[in-house]
Coordinates of C-alpha atoms in Angstrom, one line a residue:
X1 CA 0.0 0.0 0.0
X2 CA 2.8 2.4 0.9
X3 CA 4.5 1.8 -2.4
X4 CA 1.2 2.4 -4.2
X5 CA 0.7 5.7 -2.4
X6 CA 4.3 6.8 -3.3
X7 CA 3.7 5.8 -7.0
X8 CA 0.4 7.8 -7.0
X9 CA 2.2 10.8 -5.5
X10 CA 5.0 10.7 -8.1
X11 CA 2.5 10.1 -10.9
X12 CA 0.5 13.2 -9.8
X13 CA 3.5 15.6 -10.3
X14 CA 2.8 18.1 -13.0
X15 CA 4.3 17.8 -16.5
X16 CA 7.5 19.8 -16.8
X17 CA 7.4 23.0 -18.7
X18 CA 11.0 23.6 -17.9
X19 CA 14.0 21.4 -18.7
X20 CA 17.7 21.9 -17.8
X21 CA 20.4 19.9 -19.6
X22 CA 23.8 20.9 -18.1
X23 CA 27.3 19.5 -18.8
X24 CA 30.3 21.0 -17.0
X25 CA 33.8 20.1 -16.0
X26 CA 35.4 20.9 -12.7
X27 CA 38.9 22.4 -12.8
X28 CA 40.1 22.0 -9.2
X29 CA 43.3 24.0 -9.8
X30 CA 41.5 27.0 -11.3
X31 CA 38.5 26.6 -8.9
X32 CA 36.2 26.8 -11.9
X33 CA 33.6 24.8 -13.7
X34 CA 32.9 25.4 -17.4
X35 CA 30.5 23.9 -20.0
X36 CA 27.2 24.3 -21.6
X37 CA 23.6 24.5 -20.5
X38 CA 20.4 24.0 -22.5
X39 CA 17.2 25.4 -21.1
X40 CA 13.9 24.5 -22.7
X41 CA 11.2 26.9 -21.4
X42 CA 7.5 26.9 -22.2
X43 CA 5.4 30.0 -21.6
X44 CA 2.5 28.4 -19.7
X45 CA 0.8 31.8 -18.9
X46 CA -1.7 33.8 -20.9
X47 CA 0.8 36.6 -21.4
X48 CA 3.5 37.1 -24.0
X49 CA 7.1 38.0 -23.0
X50 CA 9.9 39.6 -25.0
X51 CA 12.7 39.0 -22.5
X52 CA 14.1 36.1 -20.6
X53 CA 15.8 37.0 -17.3
X54 CA 18.4 34.8 -15.8
X55 CA 19.6 34.6 -12.2
X56 CA 23.4 34.7 -12.0
X57 CA 23.8 34.4 -8.2
X58 CA 27.5 33.7 -8.2
X59 CA 28.2 37.2 -9.4
X60 CA 27.2 38.4 -5.9
X61 CA 30.8 37.4 -5.0
X62 CA 32.5 39.0 -7.9
X63 CA 33.3 42.2 -6.0
X64 CA 32.7 44.0 -2.8
X65 CA 30.2 46.4 -4.3
X66 CA 27.5 43.9 -5.3
X67 CA 24.2 44.3 -3.5
X68 CA 24.8 41.2 -1.5
X69 CA 28.3 42.3 -0.5
X70 CA 27.2 45.8 0.5
X71 CA 24.1 44.7 2.5
X72 CA 26.0 42.0 4.3
X73 CA 29.2 44.0 4.9
X74 CA 31.1 41.1 3.6
X75 CA 30.0 38.9 6.5
X76 CA 27.6 35.9 6.7
X77 CA 27.0 33.8 9.8
X78 CA 30.3 34.8 11.3
X79 CA 32.3 34.1 8.1
X80 CA 34.0 36.9 6.1
X81 CA 34.2 37.2 2.4
X82 CA 37.8 36.9 1.3
X83 CA 38.6 40.2 -0.4
X84 CA 42.4 40.2 0.2
X85 CA 43.2 38.7 -3.2
X86 CA 41.3 38.1 -6.4
X87 CA 41.2 34.3 -6.1
X88 CA 38.9 34.9 -3.1
X89 CA 36.2 36.2 -5.4
X90 CA 33.8 34.3 -7.7
X91 CA 31.6 34.8 -10.7
X92 CA 29.3 33.3 -13.3
X93 CA 30.3 34.5 -16.7
X94 CA 28.1 34.1 -19.8
X95 CA 30.3 33.4 -22.8
X96 CA 27.8 32.5 -25.5
X97 CA 24.0 32.5 -25.9
X98 CA 21.9 30.8 -28.6
X99 CA 18.2 31.3 -28.8
X100 CA 16.5 28.5 -30.8
X101 CA 19.9 27.7 -32.3
X102 CA 20.7 31.3 -33.4
X103 CA 23.5 33.4 -31.9
X104 CA 21.9 35.9 -29.5
X105 CA 24.9 37.1 -27.6
X106 CA 24.3 40.6 -28.8
X107 CA 20.8 40.4 -27.2
X108 CA 22.3 39.5 -23.8
X109 CA 23.1 42.1 -21.1
X110 CA 24.0 42.0 -17.4
X111 CA 21.5 44.0 -15.5
X112 CA 24.1 46.6 -14.6
X113 CA 24.6 47.3 -18.3
X114 CA 20.9 47.8 -19.1
X115 CA 20.3 51.6 -19.6
X116 CA 16.9 51.6 -18.0
X117 CA 16.6 48.5 -15.8
X118 CA 13.5 49.7 -14.0
X119 CA 11.5 49.5 -17.2
X120 CA 12.0 45.8 -17.4
X121 CA 9.7 45.2 -14.4
X122 CA 11.6 42.2 -13.2
X123 CA 12.2 43.5 -9.7
X124 CA 10.6 46.0 -7.3
X125 CA 11.4 49.6 -8.0
X126 CA 12.3 50.2 -4.4
X127 CA 15.2 47.7 -4.7
X128 CA 17.0 50.1 -7.0
X129 CA 19.8 52.3 -5.8
X130 CA 23.2 53.4 -7.1
X131 CA 24.5 50.0 -6.0
X132 CA 22.9 48.3 -9.0
X133 CA 25.7 49.4 -11.4
X134 CA 28.4 46.9 -10.3
X135 CA 25.8 44.2 -9.7
X136 CA 25.6 41.4 -12.3
X137 CA 23.4 38.9 -10.5
X138 CA 20.7 39.2 -13.2
X139 CA 21.1 38.7 -16.9
X140 CA 18.6 39.7 -19.5
X141 CA 18.1 38.1 -22.9
X142 CA 15.9 40.2 -25.3
X143 CA 14.0 38.1 -27.8
X144 CA 13.7 39.1 -31.4
X145 CA 9.9 38.6 -31.2
X146 CA 7.6 38.0 -28.2
X147 CA 7.2 34.5 -27.0
X148 CA 3.4 33.9 -27.0
X149 CA 1.4 31.8 -24.6
X150 CA 2.0 28.1 -25.1
X151 CA 5.2 28.6 -27.2
X152 CA 8.5 27.1 -26.3
X153 CA 12.0 28.6 -26.5
X154 CA 15.4 26.8 -26.3
X155 CA 18.4 28.5 -24.9
X156 CA 21.9 27.1 -25.2
X157 CA 24.3 28.9 -22.9
X158 CA 28.1 28.5 -22.7
X159 CA 29.3 29.7 -19.3
X160 CA 32.1 29.6 -16.8
X161 CA 31.6 29.7 -13.0
X162 CA 34.5 30.6 -10.7
X163 CA 34.0 29.6 -7.1
X164 CA 34.8 32.1 -4.3
X165 CA 36.6 31.0 -1.2
X166 CA 33.8 29.2 0.6
X167 CA 31.3 31.9 1.8
X168 CA 27.5 32.2 2.1
X169 CA 26.6 28.6 1.2
X170 CA 28.9 28.0 -1.7
X171 CA 32.6 28.0 -2.8
X172 CA 35.8 26.1 -2.3
X173 CA 38.4 25.3 0.4
X174 CA 41.5 23.6 -0.9
X175 CA 40.1 20.7 -2.8
X176 CA 36.6 20.9 -1.3
X177 CA 33.8 22.3 -3.5
X178 CA 30.2 23.2 -2.7
X179 CA 28.2 23.9 -5.8
X180 CA 25.3 26.0 -4.7
X181 CA 23.6 28.5 -7.2
X182 CA 26.4 27.8 -9.6
X183 CA 24.6 27.9 -13.0
X184 CA 22.4 30.4 -14.9
X185 CA 18.9 29.9 -13.8
X186 CA 15.8 31.2 -15.5
X187 CA 13.5 33.4 -13.4
X188 CA 9.8 32.8 -12.6
X189 CA 7.3 34.2 -15.1
X190 CA 4.0 35.2 -13.5
X191 CA 2.0 36.2 -16.5
X192 CA 0.4 39.6 -16.2
X193 CA 2.5 40.3 -13.1
X194 CA 5.6 39.9 -15.2
X195 CA 8.9 38.3 -14.3
X196 CA 9.8 37.7 -10.7
X197 CA 13.6 38.1 -10.7
X198 CA 14.8 40.0 -7.6
X199 CA 18.4 40.8 -6.9
X200 CA 20.5 38.6 -4.7
X201 CA 20.0 40.4 -1.4
X202 CA 21.8 39.5 1.9
X203 CA 18.5 38.7 3.6
X204 CA 16.9 36.6 0.9
X205 CA 17.4 33.2 -0.7
X206 CA 16.0 31.8 -3.9
X207 CA 12.8 31.3 -6.0
X208 CA 12.6 29.2 -9.1
X209 CA 10.2 27.0 -11.1
X210 CA 10.0 23.2 -11.0
X211 CA 11.9 21.5 -13.7
X212 CA 13.5 18.4 -15.1
X213 CA 17.3 18.3 -14.6
X214 CA 19.9 16.3 -16.4
X215 CA 23.4 17.3 -15.1
X216 CA 26.7 15.8 -16.2
X217 CA 29.6 16.6 -13.9
X218 CA 33.2 15.8 -14.9
X219 CA 35.5 15.6 -11.9
X220 CA 38.9 14.0 -11.0
X221 CA 38.5 10.2 -10.6
X222 CA 39.4 10.3 -6.9
X223 CA 36.7 12.8 -6.0
X224 CA 33.5 11.7 -4.2
X225 CA 30.4 13.5 -5.4
X226 CA 27.1 14.1 -3.7
X227 CA 24.3 15.8 -5.7
X228 CA 20.6 16.4 -6.2
X229 CA 18.9 13.8 -8.4
X230 CA 19.7 10.2 -9.2
X231 CA 23.0 8.9 -10.6
X232 CA 22.2 7.5 -14.0
X233 CA 25.6 6.8 -15.5
X234 CA 29.3 7.0 -14.6
X235 CA 32.0 6.9 -17.2
X236 CA 35.8 7.2 -16.8
X237 CA 38.2 8.8 -19.2
X238 CA 41.9 9.3 -18.3
X239 CA 42.1 10.6 -14.8
X240 CA 38.6 12.0 -14.8
X241 CA 35.1 10.6 -14.5
X242 CA 31.7 11.9 -15.6
X243 CA 28.7 11.4 -13.4
X244 CA 25.3 12.1 -14.9
X245 CA 22.4 12.8 -12.6
X246 CA 18.7 13.2 -13.6
X247 CA 15.6 14.1 -11.7
X248 CA 12.1 15.4 -12.3
X249 CA 10.2 18.1 -10.3
X250 CA 12.8 20.0 -8.4
X251 CA 13.5 23.7 -8.6
X252 CA 17.3 23.7 -8.0
X253 CA 20.3 21.5 -8.4
X254 CA 23.3 21.4 -6.0
X255 CA 26.4 19.3 -5.6
X256 CA 29.5 18.8 -3.6
X257 CA 32.8 17.2 -4.6
X258 CA 35.9 16.5 -2.5
X259 CA 38.7 14.0 -2.5
X260 CA 38.5 13.4 1.2
X261 CA 34.8 12.7 1.7
X262 CA 33.9 9.7 3.8
X263 CA 30.5 8.1 3.2
X264 CA 27.9 6.5 5.5
X265 CA 24.5 5.1 4.3
X266 CA 21.2 4.2 5.9
X267 CA 17.5 4.0 5.0
X268 CA 14.3 5.6 5.9
X269 CA 11.3 3.6 4.5
X270 CA 11.7 3.9 0.7
X271 CA 14.6 6.5 0.9
X272 CA 18.3 5.7 0.6
X273 CA 20.2 8.0 2.9
X274 CA 23.8 9.2 2.2
X275 CA 25.9 11.1 4.7
X276 CA 29.1 12.7 3.4
X277 CA 31.4 13.7 6.3
X278 CA 35.0 14.7 6.8
X279 CA 37.7 12.5 8.4
X280 CA 37.6 12.7 12.1
X281 CA 33.8 12.9 12.3
X282 CA 33.2 9.2 12.5
X283 CA 31.9 9.5 16.1
X284 CA 29.1 11.9 14.9
X285 CA 27.7 9.6 12.2
X286 CA 25.1 8.0 14.5
X287 CA 23.9 11.4 15.8
X288 CA 23.6 12.8 12.3
X289 CA 21.7 9.9 10.8
X290 CA 19.4 9.7 13.8
X291 CA 18.6 13.4 13.4
X292 CA 17.9 12.9 9.7
X293 CA 15.5 10.1 10.2
X294 CA 13.8 12.0 13.0
X295 CA 13.3 14.8 10.5
X296 CA 11.8 12.5 7.9
X297 CA 9.3 11.2 10.4
X298 CA 8.4 14.5 12.0
X299 CA 7.7 16.3 8.7
X300 CA 5.7 13.4 7.3
X301 CA 3.5 13.7 10.4
X302 CA 3.2 17.4 10.2
X303 CA 2.5 17.6 6.4
X304 CA 0.6 14.3 6.2
X305 CA 2.7 12.7 3.4
X306 CA 6.1 11.0 3.3
X307 CA 9.0 12.5 1.4
X308 CA 8.4 11.4 -2.2
X309 CA 11.9 11.1 -3.6
X310 CA 13.9 7.9 -3.2
X311 CA 17.3 9.4 -2.3
X312 CA 18.6 12.0 0.1
X313 CA 22.1 13.3 0.8
X314 CA 23.3 15.0 4.0
X315 CA 26.6 16.9 3.8
X316 CA 28.7 17.6 6.9
X317 CA 31.2 20.2 5.7
X318 CA 34.7 20.3 7.1
X319 CA 35.2 22.9 9.8
X320 CA 37.4 25.0 7.5
X321 CA 34.5 25.2 5.1
X322 CA 31.8 26.0 7.7
X323 CA 30.5 28.8 5.4
X324 CA 28.9 26.0 3.3
X325 CA 27.0 24.6 6.3
X326 CA 23.4 25.0 7.2
X327 CA 21.8 25.3 3.7
X328 CA 19.0 23.5 1.9
X329 CA 18.7 22.2 -1.7
X330 CA 16.3 19.6 -3.1
X331 CA 17.4 16.1 -2.1
X332 CA 20.7 17.5 -0.6
X333 CA 21.3 19.7 2.4
X334 CA 24.4 20.7 4.4
X335 CA 24.4 20.4 8.1
X336 CA 26.7 22.0 10.7
X337 CA 28.7 19.9 13.2
X338 CA 31.3 22.5 14.3
X339 CA 32.9 20.2 16.9
X340 CA 32.9 16.6 17.7
X341 CA 33.1 17.6 21.4
X342 CA 29.6 19.0 21.5
X343 CA 27.8 16.9 24.1
X344 CA 24.8 14.8 23.2
X345 CA 22.7 16.9 25.6
X346 CA 23.2 20.0 23.3
X347 CA 21.4 19.1 20.1
X348 CA 22.3 22.2 18.0
X349 CA 23.8 20.0 15.2
X350 CA 20.7 17.8 15.2
X351 CA 18.5 20.9 15.1
X352 CA 20.3 22.2 12.1
X353 CA 20.0 18.9 10.3
X354 CA 16.3 18.7 11.0
X355 CA 15.8 22.3 9.9
X356 CA 17.6 21.9 6.6
X357 CA 15.9 18.7 5.8
X358 CA 12.5 20.4 6.5
X359 CA 13.2 22.9 3.7
X360 CA 12.6 20.0 1.3
X361 CA 9.0 20.5 2.3
X362 CA 8.8 24.3 3.0
X363 CA 10.7 25.5 -0.1
X364 CA 11.4 22.2 -1.8
X365 CA 7.8 21.1 -2.4
X366 CA 5.9 24.1 -1.2
X367 CA 7.9 26.5 -3.3
X368 CA 6.8 29.9 -1.9
X369 CA 8.7 33.1 -2.8
X370 CA 11.3 33.5 -0.2
X371 CA 12.4 36.8 -1.6
X372 CA 9.0 38.3 -0.8
X373 CA 7.6 36.1 1.9
X374 CA 10.5 34.6 3.9
X375 CA 8.2 33.5 6.8
X376 CA 6.4 31.0 4.5
X377 CA 9.7 29.2 4.1
X378 CA 11.8 29.9 7.2
X379 CA 8.9 30.5 9.6
X380 CA 6.8 27.5 8.8
X381 CA 10.0 25.4 8.6
X382 CA 11.3 26.7 11.9
X383 CA 7.9 25.6 13.4
X384 CA 8.4 22.2 11.7
X385 CA 11.9 21.9 13.1
X386 CA 10.7 22.5 16.7
X387 CA 7.8 20.1 16.0
X388 CA 10.0 17.3 14.8
X389 CA 12.6 17.9 17.5
X390 CA 9.9 17.8 20.2
X391 CA 8.5 14.6 18.7
X392 CA 11.7 12.7 18.7
X393 CA 14.0 14.3 21.3
X394 CA 11.7 16.4 23.4
X395 CA 14.4 18.9 24.2
X396 CA 17.1 20.8 22.2
X397 CA 19.1 21.3 25.5
X398 CA 18.7 18.4 27.9
X399 CA 20.7 18.8 31.1
X400 CA 19.2 17.8 34.5
X401 CA 19.3 21.4 35.6
X402 CA 18.2 22.9 32.3
X403 CA 15.8 21.7 29.6
X404 CA 14.8 23.8 26.6
X405 CA 12.9 23.0 23.5
X406 CA 12.7 24.8 20.2
X407 CA 9.5 26.7 21.2
X408 CA 11.3 28.0 24.3
X409 CA 14.1 29.3 22.1
X410 CA 11.8 30.9 19.6
X411 CA 9.8 32.6 22.3
X412 CA 12.9 34.0 24.0
X413 CA 14.3 35.2 20.6
X414 CA 11.1 36.9 19.6
X415 CA 10.6 38.3 23.1
X416 CA 13.9 40.1 22.9
X417 CA 12.9 41.9 19.6
X418 CA 11.9 45.5 20.1
X419 CA 12.0 46.8 16.5
X420 CA 9.3 48.2 14.2
X421 CA 8.9 45.3 11.7
X422 CA 6.5 42.4 11.2
X423 CA 6.9 39.1 9.2
X424 CA 4.9 40.0 6.1
X425 CA 7.7 42.0 4.4
X426 CA 10.1 41.3 1.6
X427 CA 13.4 40.1 2.9
X428 CA 15.3 43.3 2.0
X429 CA 12.7 45.5 3.7
X430 CA 13.6 44.6 7.2
X431 CA 15.5 47.1 9.3
X432 CA 19.1 46.0 9.6
X433 CA 19.1 46.8 13.3
X434 CA 17.7 44.5 16.0
X435 CA 17.9 41.2 14.2
X436 CA 14.4 41.7 12.9
X437 CA 14.7 39.5 9.8
X438 CA 15.7 36.5 11.9
X439 CA 13.3 37.0 14.8
X440 CA 10.3 37.8 12.6
X441 CA 10.9 35.4 9.7
X442 CA 11.9 32.5 12.0
X443 CA 11.0 32.9 15.6
X444 CA 7.7 34.8 15.6
X445 CA 5.9 32.4 13.1
X446 CA 7.3 29.4 15.1
X447 CA 5.8 30.5 18.4
X448 CA 2.6 31.9 17.0
X449 CA 1.9 28.6 15.1
X450 CA 2.6 26.8 18.3
X451 CA -0.1 29.0 20.0
X452 CA -2.5 28.2 17.1
X453 CA -1.9 24.5 17.7
X454 CA -2.6 25.0 21.4
X455 CA -5.8 27.0 20.7
X456 CA -7.2 24.5 18.1
X457 CA -5.9 21.2 19.4
X458 CA -3.4 19.0 17.6
X459 CA -5.9 17.2 15.3
X460 CA -7.5 20.4 13.9
X461 CA -4.1 22.1 13.6
X462 CA -2.6 19.2 11.7
X463 CA -5.6 19.3 9.4
X464 CA -4.5 22.8 8.3
X465 CA -1.0 21.6 7.4
X466 CA -2.2 18.4 5.7
X467 CA -4.7 20.4 3.6
X468 CA -2.1 23.1 2.8
X469 CA 0.4 20.5 1.6
X470 CA -2.1 18.5 -0.4
X471 CA -3.4 21.5 -2.2
X472 CA -0.1 23.3 -2.9
X473 CA 2.7 20.8 -3.2
X474 CA 4.8 21.4 -6.3
X475 CA 3.3 24.9 -6.7
X476 CA 4.1 28.4 -5.6
X477 CA 1.7 29.1 -2.7
X478 CA 1.2 32.6 -1.5
X479 CA 0.3 34.0 2.0
X480 CA -3.3 34.3 1.0
X481 CA -3.4 30.6 0.0
X482 CA -2.3 29.6 3.5
X483 CA -4.7 32.1 5.1
X484 CA -7.6 30.7 3.1
X485 CA -6.7 27.1 4.2
X486 CA -6.6 28.3 7.9
X487 CA -10.0 30.0 7.5
X488 CA -11.7 27.1 5.7
X489 CA -10.3 24.6 8.2
X490 CA -10.4 26.4 11.5
X491 CA -12.6 29.5 11.1
X492 CA -12.4 33.3 11.2
X493 CA -10.7 33.6 14.5
X494 CA -7.8 31.4 13.6
X495 CA -7.4 33.2 10.3
X496 CA -7.5 36.6 12.0
X497 CA -4.8 35.4 14.5
X498 CA -2.5 34.3 11.7
X499 CA -3.1 37.5 9.7
X500 CA -2.3 39.7 12.6
X501 CA 0.8 37.7 13.3
X502 CA 2.0 38.4 9.8
X503 CA 1.0 42.0 9.2
X504 CA 0.9 43.7 12.6
X505 CA 3.0 44.1 15.7
X506 CA 0.2 42.9 17.8
X507 CA 1.3 40.7 20.7
X508 CA 0.0 38.6 23.6
X509 CA 1.0 39.5 27.1
X510 CA -1.0 38.4 30.1
X511 CA 0.3 39.3 33.5
X512 CA -0.4 38.7 37.2
X513 CA 0.1 42.1 38.7
X514 CA -0.9 41.3 42.3
X515 CA -1.6 38.3 44.5
X516 CA -2.4 38.3 48.2
X517 CA -3.5 35.6 50.7
X518 CA -4.4 36.8 54.2
X519 CA -5.9 35.0 57.1
X520 CA -9.6 35.7 57.4
X521 CA -9.9 38.0 60.5
X522 CA -12.5 37.3 63.1
X523 CA -15.7 39.3 62.8
X524 CA -15.5 42.2 65.1
X525 CA -18.1 44.8 66.1
X526 CA -21.9 44.4 66.1
X527 CA -24.0 41.9 64.3
X528 CA -27.6 43.0 63.9
X529 CA -26.7 45.8 66.3
X530 CA -25.7 43.4 69.0
X531 CA -22.2 42.6 70.3
X532 CA -20.6 39.3 69.3
X533 CA -18.8 37.1 71.8
X534 CA -15.8 35.1 70.4
X535 CA -14.6 31.7 71.2
X536 CA -10.9 32.2 70.5
X537 CA -10.0 28.5 70.4
X538 CA -12.7 27.7 67.8
X539 CA -11.7 30.6 65.7
X540 CA -8.1 29.3 65.5
X541 CA -9.4 26.0 64.2
X542 CA -11.8 27.6 61.6
X543 CA -9.4 30.2 60.4
X544 CA -9.5 30.5 56.6
X545 CA -7.8 32.8 54.0
X546 CA -9.0 35.7 51.9
X547 CA -7.3 35.7 48.5
X548 CA -7.0 38.3 45.7
X549 CA -5.5 37.9 42.2
X550 CA -5.3 40.8 39.8
X551 CA -4.5 40.0 36.2
X552 CA -3.9 42.4 33.3
X553 CA -4.1 42.0 29.5
X554 CA -1.1 44.0 28.3
X555 CA -1.3 42.7 24.8
X556 CA -3.5 43.4 21.8
X557 CA -5.6 40.2 21.5
X558 CA -8.7 40.0 23.7
X559 CA -8.8 36.3 24.1
X560 CA -10.1 34.3 27.1
X561 CA -7.4 33.0 29.5
X562 CA -7.2 30.7 32.5
X563 CA -6.0 31.8 35.9
X564 CA -4.8 29.2 38.4
X565 CA -4.4 29.6 42.2
X566 CA -2.2 27.0 44.0
X567 CA -2.4 26.4 47.7
X568 CA 0.0 25.2 50.4
X569 CA -2.0 21.9 50.9
X570 CA -1.4 21.0 47.2
X571 CA -4.9 21.9 45.9
X572 CA -5.7 24.2 43.0
X573 CA -8.5 26.5 41.9
X574 CA -9.1 27.6 38.3
X575 CA -10.8 30.7 37.0
X576 CA -11.5 32.0 33.5
X577 CA -11.3 35.6 32.3
X578 CA -12.5 36.8 28.9
X579 CA -9.4 39.0 28.5
X580 CA -11.5 42.1 28.0
X581 CA -11.5 45.4 29.9
X582 CA -7.7 45.6 30.4
X583 CA -7.7 44.0 33.9
X584 CA -9.7 41.8 36.2
X585 CA -9.8 41.1 40.0
X586 CA -10.5 37.6 41.4
X587 CA -11.5 37.4 45.1
X588 CA -12.2 34.1 46.8
X589 CA -11.7 32.3 50.1
X590 CA -9.8 29.2 50.9
X591 CA -8.9 26.9 53.8
X592 CA -5.2 26.8 52.9
X593 CA -3.0 29.8 52.0
X594 CA -2.4 30.6 48.4
X595 CA 1.2 30.1 47.4
X596 CA 1.2 30.9 43.6
X597 CA -1.1 32.7 41.2
X598 CA -0.6 31.9 37.5
X599 CA -2.2 33.3 34.3
X600 CA -2.3 30.8 31.4
X601 CA -0.9 28.0 33.5
X602 CA -1.0 25.5 30.6
X603 CA 0.9 27.8 28.2
X604 CA -1.8 27.9 25.6
X605 CA -0.5 31.2 24.5
X606 CA 3.0 30.1 23.8
X607 CA 3.7 33.4 22.1
X608 CA 3.1 35.4 25.3
X609 CA 5.8 38.0 24.9
X610 CA 7.0 37.7 28.6
X611 CA 6.6 34.7 30.9
X612 CA 8.3 36.6 33.7
X613 CA 5.1 38.4 34.6
X614 CA 2.8 35.3 34.2
X615 CA 3.0 34.3 37.9
X616 CA 3.3 35.8 41.3
X617 CA 4.8 33.6 44.1
X618 CA 3.9 34.2 47.7
X619 CA 6.3 31.5 48.9
X620 CA 9.8 33.0 49.0
X621 CA 11.5 29.6 48.8
X622 CA 10.8 29.3 45.1
X623 CA 13.1 32.2 44.3
X624 CA 16.1 30.2 44.9
X625 CA 19.5 30.9 43.5
X626 CA 19.3 27.6 41.5
X627 CA 16.3 29.0 39.6
X628 CA 18.2 32.2 38.9
X629 CA 21.2 30.2 37.7
X630 CA 19.0 28.1 35.4
X631 CA 17.5 31.3 33.9
X632 CA 20.9 32.8 33.3
X633 CA 22.1 29.6 31.6
X634 CA 19.0 29.4 29.5
X635 CA 19.5 32.9 28.3
X636 CA 23.2 32.1 27.5
X637 CA 22.1 29.0 25.5
X638 CA 19.6 31.0 23.6
X639 CA 22.2 33.5 22.6
X640 CA 24.4 30.7 21.3
X641 CA 21.5 29.2 19.3
X642 CA 20.7 32.5 17.8
X643 CA 24.2 33.1 16.7
X644 CA 24.8 29.6 15.4
X645 CA 21.5 29.1 13.6
X646 CA 20.9 32.6 12.2
X647 CA 19.3 32.3 8.8
X648 CA 19.8 28.5 8.5

């Protein structure tokens, strides 16, 4: 039955309107690849086009004045772009272009050489600045006549790519090569909306159409290669070998080659797993493969369908090439195991592996536009990472004195953000201050989706993701597509919650501002105008407590919330407040003194901006130095996670 379901899934993939045939040879000494690429593209829209834009991402590393270099300051995840000598730079150079077999090199221009690039409509006008002139990350081919709806064009491109010293997901280190965004890639045509072909910004990744790929890589015979797709043939000639890979329905192709790779294999259901790791990392193999299989299972549960391809490659780059780590491609991702000394209780390497695999769902199959809506990729996938990690490991940090899961980390990261932005922005529109892109594209969606899960219950919540995946796999879903699924599955309130998460700075912040518990005093004075005589001994026995809890809604959502009182004898009392009116007072009696008052004790609102004000403790013993130490360590761990996993 499982094999039948997999067959039906693969059979349901749409016919390819885009085909790449690439044949290149690696020159390890020159750090280059050179060869030809044939692109067959069909206009499947109802709008004609007279241009064909190409992404030439590697040109972001051709100088220190590209848009990527300027926006990043030459830094990415703690790595610096090597600008000391020219061999540290990289490029993707177009040598020759044929359109339907005819020479069209005179019709090709790099975007910086186009006199009026704004008129092309391939990017947003507010992306333009004086920095465009040295930027060559977009190429434009002008057609001699418009390509009408339904028509097909064949491009034959001769090109050379020079790898930079490993930086920002791609490049070389000695004889190690990571081929990411290494070839000319046609942009996405959206009909009447025109071409979607943004510049390569620092805070953005990639957007492309699904295609069939056939890629022939010629490398030295002693090199081990990992790549997207399935190995179809391997031929040897002299001291080189040519490996030909082929695959349907992916929107990118990546590879790695190194003469020092060690290989481990495993299986998950129908999928053959490959781990490429450097010498010395033998002791990490079990941890890495366990994390990978945990990812497969977790995302299958979240999205409702198993991973459809039959092969997957995990790459563990050598420490000296850490800039290649923590990146996703279809059927191949790079992890990040910075030290074999990382204890098993700190699962940062596992978290990175799970996260990068998850992009094979959120980006790989649900191919949203990460230039414009990074949260649909990074935010949904960060939730999926925390979901899968929780399902398999429970905690990312698992010491006896400190336990933290991915949702704790996301809440702490988002809680520290004080800036002006919200998730529903294009990647380059975020303020460079305050780590807004990371916190709002990754952390805020993670913790708000967790809150939605708590509000709806797991079954209804998973129905949203199952429906979303079923309807939009192998397509380009938009934010409105997801909001529509949320509304149709869970109703207006759920849709309003997600919409406000995306497009406002609205937050949830419930607080206990006061809690008191006092012995009930004896009745003194006159009752019915007559004096009362007291039996002191009986009153000692009957003494109760008068309790008060004051809660505030300091946030923007008027949602009902639970309030819990805990007593010295171990009993509890629950109340409910509708969250309206700004604040509310609860007054009640008890036979035992109240020791703790908590708002939202079950953490339904996981996105509550501050948990420090969610409880008031009347028992001073709970404020021990050990609790303070645990809080300090948790904050330190969060800082390490934020630095190590930024934009993974």
